GROMACS .gro file of C-alpha atoms in nm:
model
  224
    1MET     CA    1  -2.361  -6.596   6.175
    2THR     CA    2  -2.519  -6.417   5.880
    3TYR     CA    3  -2.789  -6.607   5.698
    4TYR     CA    4  -2.917  -6.562   5.343
    5SER     CA    5  -2.621  -6.340   5.250
    6GLN     CA    6  -2.611  -6.503   4.907
    7PHE     CA    7  -2.956  -6.363   4.821
    8ALA     CA    8  -3.041  -6.012   4.706
    9LYS     CA    9  -3.233  -5.791   4.949
   10VAL     CA   10  -3.565  -5.634   4.855
   11TRP     CA   11  -3.780  -5.364   5.016
   12VAL     CA   12  -4.132  -5.442   5.140
   13SER     CA   13  -4.399  -5.174   5.158
   14VAL     CA   14  -4.774  -5.141   5.199
   15ASP     CA   15  -5.011  -4.930   4.992
   16CYS     CA   16  -5.352  -4.839   5.132
   17ILE     CA   17  -5.661  -4.806   4.916
   18ILE     CA   18  -5.909  -4.612   5.126
   19PHE     CA   19  -6.263  -4.625   4.992
   20GLY     CA   20  -6.535  -4.378   5.085
   21PHE     CA   21  -6.889  -4.318   4.962
   22ASP     CA   22  -7.012  -3.965   4.898
   23ASP     CA   23  -7.253  -3.795   4.654
   24SER     CA   24  -7.366  -4.141   4.536
   25LYS     CA   25  -7.010  -4.217   4.423
   26LEU     CA   26  -6.751  -4.467   4.537
   27LYS     CA   27  -6.437  -4.263   4.601
   28VAL     CA   28  -6.070  -4.327   4.673
   29LEU     CA   29  -5.838  -4.116   4.887
   30ILE     CA   30  -5.530  -4.024   4.679
   31GLY     CA   31  -5.264  -3.754   4.677
   32ARG     CA   32  -4.950  -3.632   4.508
   33ARG     CA   33  -4.640  -3.838   4.581
   34GLN     CA   34  -4.405  -3.651   4.818
   35MET     CA   35  -4.082  -3.839   4.746
   36ASP     CA   36  -3.859  -3.950   4.461
   37PRO     CA   37  -3.893  -4.133   4.235
   38GLY     CA   38  -4.226  -4.017   4.099
   39ARG     CA   39  -4.250  -3.700   4.307
   40GLY     CA   40  -4.568  -3.510   4.217
   41GLU     CA   41  -4.745  -3.806   4.054
   42TRP     CA   42  -5.085  -3.917   4.180
   43SER     CA   43  -5.040  -4.198   4.428
   44LEU     CA   44  -5.192  -4.410   4.701
   45TYR     CA   45  -5.073  -4.351   5.057
   46GLY     CA   46  -4.833  -4.611   5.192
   47GLY     CA   47  -4.509  -4.680   5.373
   48PHE     CA   48  -4.227  -4.927   5.424
   49VAL     CA   49  -4.261  -5.217   5.667
   50ALA     CA   50  -4.039  -5.177   5.973
   51ALA     CA   51  -3.823  -5.466   6.089
   52SER     CA   52  -4.019  -5.485   6.415
   53GLU     CA   53  -4.374  -5.500   6.273
   54SER     CA   54  -4.593  -5.736   6.073
   55ILE     CA   55  -4.738  -5.637   5.738
   56ASP     CA   56  -5.086  -5.606   5.892
   57ASP     CA   57  -4.948  -5.385   6.169
   58CYS     CA   58  -4.776  -5.164   5.915
   59ALA     CA   59  -5.102  -5.123   5.721
   60ALA     CA   60  -5.296  -5.041   6.039
   61ARG     CA   61  -5.028  -4.789   6.143
   62THR     CA   62  -5.032  -4.627   5.800
   63LEU     CA   63  -5.411  -4.604   5.796
   64TYR     CA   64  -5.420  -4.450   6.143
   65ARG     CA   65  -5.157  -4.193   6.051
   66LEU     CA   66  -5.359  -4.081   5.749
   67THR     CA   67  -5.712  -4.102   5.892
   68GLY     CA   68  -5.681  -4.076   6.270
   69LEU     CA   69  -5.924  -4.370   6.288
   70ARG     CA   70  -5.868  -4.702   6.463
   71ASN     CA   71  -6.034  -5.041   6.408
   72ILE     CA   72  -6.098  -4.963   6.043
   73TYR     CA   73  -6.240  -5.239   5.825
   74MET     CA   74  -5.930  -5.353   5.635
   75ARG     CA   75  -5.858  -5.645   5.403
   76GLN     CA   76  -5.550  -5.747   5.211
   77VAL     CA   77  -5.571  -5.715   4.832
   78GLY     CA   78  -5.250  -5.899   4.748
   79ALA     CA   79  -4.883  -5.857   4.671
   80PHE     CA   80  -4.754  -5.659   4.374
   81GLY     CA   81  -4.400  -5.750   4.282
   82SER     CA   82  -4.317  -5.685   3.919
   83VAL     CA   83  -3.942  -5.644   3.889
   84ASP     CA   84  -3.968  -5.297   3.734
   85ARG     CA   85  -4.267  -5.168   3.932
   86ASP     CA   86  -4.055  -4.917   4.125
   87PRO     CA   87  -3.771  -4.737   3.944
   88GLY     CA   88  -3.598  -4.657   4.274
   89GLU     CA   89  -3.532  -5.000   4.421
   90ARG     CA   90  -3.662  -5.356   4.408
   91VAL     CA   91  -3.983  -5.304   4.607
   92ILE     CA   92  -4.259  -5.553   4.673
   93SER     CA   93  -4.579  -5.387   4.790
   94VAL     CA   94  -4.867  -5.551   4.973
   95ALA     CA   95  -5.190  -5.361   4.906
   96TYR     CA   96  -5.479  -5.328   5.150
   97TYR     CA   97  -5.821  -5.177   5.105
   98ALA     CA   98  -6.008  -5.004   5.384
   99LEU     CA   99  -6.368  -4.882   5.413
  100ILE     CA  100  -6.454  -4.566   5.605
  101ASN     CA  101  -6.745  -4.328   5.638
  102VAL     CA  102  -6.635  -4.003   5.475
  103ALA     CA  103  -6.810  -3.806   5.750
  104ASP     CA  104  -6.582  -3.968   6.011
  105TYR     CA  105  -6.269  -3.848   5.837
  106ASN     CA  106  -6.114  -3.533   5.982
  107ASP     CA  107  -6.080  -3.283   5.699
  108ARG     CA  108  -5.781  -3.130   5.877
  109LEU     CA  109  -5.587  -3.449   5.816
  110ARG     CA  110  -5.690  -3.447   5.450
  111ARG     CA  111  -5.543  -3.100   5.409
  112GLU     CA  112  -5.236  -3.183   5.618
  113TYR     CA  113  -5.143  -3.482   5.402
  114GLY     CA  114  -5.253  -3.320   5.076
  115VAL     CA  115  -5.496  -3.594   4.979
  116GLU     CA  116  -5.842  -3.576   4.826
  117TRP     CA  117  -6.141  -3.792   4.750
  118VAL     CA  118  -6.166  -3.882   4.382
  119GLY     CA  119  -6.444  -4.085   4.217
  120ILE     CA  120  -6.325  -4.433   4.127
  121ASP     CA  121  -6.437  -4.385   3.767
  122GLU     CA  122  -6.257  -4.050   3.746
  123LEU     CA  123  -5.912  -4.153   3.867
  124PRO     CA  124  -5.606  -4.010   3.690
  125LYS     CA  125  -5.308  -4.218   3.580
  126MET     CA  126  -5.122  -4.298   3.898
  127TYR     CA  127  -4.772  -4.390   4.007
  128SER     CA  128  -4.644  -4.737   3.922
  129ASP     CA  129  -4.919  -5.003   3.947
  130HIS     CA  130  -5.151  -4.814   4.181
  131ASN     CA  131  -5.437  -4.807   3.929
  132SER     CA  132  -5.415  -5.185   3.905
  133MET     CA  133  -5.422  -5.212   4.284
  134ILE     CA  134  -5.743  -5.008   4.297
  135GLN     CA  135  -5.908  -5.214   4.022
  136LYS     CA  136  -5.828  -5.538   4.201
  137ALA     CA  137  -5.947  -5.397   4.535
  138ARG     CA  138  -6.279  -5.293   4.382
  139LYS     CA  139  -6.325  -5.640   4.234
  140LEU     CA  140  -6.258  -5.804   4.570
  141MET     CA  141  -6.490  -5.561   4.751
  142LYS     CA  142  -6.764  -5.630   4.496
  143GLN     CA  143  -6.732  -6.004   4.564
  144LYS     CA  144  -6.731  -5.947   4.939
  145LEU     CA  145  -7.034  -5.716   4.921
  146ALA     CA  146  -7.242  -5.989   4.759
  147HIS     CA  147  -7.198  -6.219   5.060
  148GLU     CA  148  -7.128  -5.995   5.359
  149PRO     CA  149  -7.288  -5.660   5.455
  150VAL     CA  150  -6.954  -5.477   5.452
  151GLY     CA  151  -7.106  -5.178   5.274
  152PHE     CA  152  -7.238  -5.046   5.603
  153GLN     CA  153  -6.881  -4.945   5.685
  154LEU     CA  154  -6.922  -4.675   5.419
  155LEU     CA  155  -7.258  -4.543   5.538
  156PRO     CA  156  -7.367  -4.336   5.837
  157SER     CA  157  -7.533  -4.528   6.119
  158LEU     CA  158  -7.873  -4.415   5.987
  159PHE     CA  159  -7.938  -4.427   5.614
  160THR     CA  160  -8.220  -4.438   5.361
  161LEU     CA  161  -8.287  -4.727   5.126
  162THR     CA  162  -8.200  -4.497   4.838
  163GLN     CA  163  -7.856  -4.437   4.990
  164LEU     CA  164  -7.808  -4.810   5.035
  165GLN     CA  165  -7.907  -4.883   4.676
  166ARG     CA  166  -7.679  -4.607   4.543
  167LEU     CA  167  -7.392  -4.761   4.739
  168TYR     CA  168  -7.441  -5.104   4.583
  169GLU     CA  169  -7.471  -4.946   4.240
  170ALA     CA  170  -7.151  -4.748   4.292
  171VAL     CA  171  -6.951  -5.053   4.397
  172ASN     CA  172  -7.093  -5.281   4.127
  173GLY     CA  173  -7.082  -5.017   3.855
  174GLU     CA  174  -7.437  -5.084   3.735
  175GLU     CA  175  -7.794  -4.977   3.809
  176LEU     CA  176  -8.021  -5.202   4.014
  177ASP     CA  177  -8.393  -5.247   3.981
  178LYS     CA  178  -8.545  -5.046   4.266
  179ARG     CA  179  -8.841  -5.277   4.328
  180ASN     CA  180  -8.633  -5.596   4.338
  181PHE     CA  181  -8.366  -5.434   4.553
  182ARG     CA  182  -8.613  -5.313   4.816
  183LYS     CA  183  -8.794  -5.645   4.818
  184ARG     CA  184  -8.468  -5.821   4.892
  185ILE     CA  185  -8.372  -5.570   5.162
  186LYS     CA  186  -8.705  -5.613   5.342
  187GLU     CA  187  -8.632  -5.985   5.373
  188MET     CA  188  -8.320  -5.911   5.578
  189ASP     CA  189  -8.400  -5.892   5.948
  190PHE     CA  190  -8.069  -5.720   6.027
  191ILE     CA  191  -8.165  -5.408   5.829
  192GLU     CA  192  -8.406  -5.233   6.064
  193LYS     CA  193  -8.654  -4.964   5.977
  194THR     CA  194  -8.667  -4.682   6.233
  195GLU     CA  195  -8.937  -4.424   6.299
  196LEU     CA  196  -8.701  -4.145   6.199
  197ILE     CA  197  -8.749  -3.966   5.869
  198ASP     CA  198  -8.491  -3.792   5.653
  199LYS     CA  199  -8.643  -3.485   5.485
  200THR     CA  200  -8.331  -3.353   5.316
  201GLY     CA  201  -8.433  -3.499   4.980
  202SER     CA  202  -8.803  -3.410   4.976
  203LYS     CA  203  -9.083  -3.265   5.187
  204ARG     CA  204  -9.236  -3.607   5.231
  205GLY     CA  205  -8.905  -3.753   5.336
  206ALA     CA  206  -8.783  -4.111   5.358
  207TYR     CA  207  -8.759  -4.351   5.648
  208LEU     CA  208  -8.417  -4.408   5.797
  209TYR     CA  209  -8.279  -4.758   5.847
  210ARG     CA  210  -7.991  -4.903   6.048
  211PHE     CA  211  -7.775  -5.214   6.044
  212ASN     CA  212  -7.826  -5.446   6.341
  213LYS     CA  213  -7.493  -5.625   6.380
  214LYS     CA  214  -7.620  -5.849   6.660
  215SER     CA  215  -7.910  -5.972   6.447
  216TYR     CA  216  -7.677  -6.038   6.156
  217ASN     CA  217  -7.434  -6.237   6.374
  218GLU     CA  218  -7.720  -6.459   6.485
  219ASP     CA  219  -7.817  -6.538   6.126
  220PRO     CA  220  -7.533  -6.447   5.892
  221ASN     CA  221  -7.674  -6.614   5.578
  222PHE     CA  222  -7.653  -6.316   5.348
  223LYS     CA  223  -7.663  -6.279   4.973
  224LEU     CA  224  -7.775  -5.980   4.770
   0.00000   0.00000   0.00000
């Protein structure tokens, strides 16, 4: 027996918003669309959901194909389903955002898929509603960052306090008071100061810090 035959069929896809942090900027991985309609337009990377997989599995598969990385921090942004959002067919897309350390991303894959890192405040007009997807993802990440230390997904394992502050400024889109920021950071036991010094920025250098996940899990009350 065939069910639901009286209803119109629609396509379901995922679009992946991959955030990275580099040169004190929050960046998004985008490329030129390789298919019609919209061939050649700037676009997020995505794909259609297979009949045998969940939406989350499709997003994870798509992210792995593009980045070569597994167990990426990934959260759903929401569904985008305007009737005229895709001129090809009736397509509902579920957007996800992911956070990766740019240094972990294999540049060979970037060249292979023809994608590039673009500053979030420098994005071109993109295919369909992809700009709106990115704006919503940034808003959700900003909210998440205020209550969970998810920003460490974007940083190397060792980082300076200046790098950490620049990250928060990039996500929030505003400057932070250095003294107040560092005072707040020093109150967080899960951000550990090491004896290592980074001298790439000055002769004097700056101490390197690291995120202690175990310490955070023991006392996860976080707000910045």
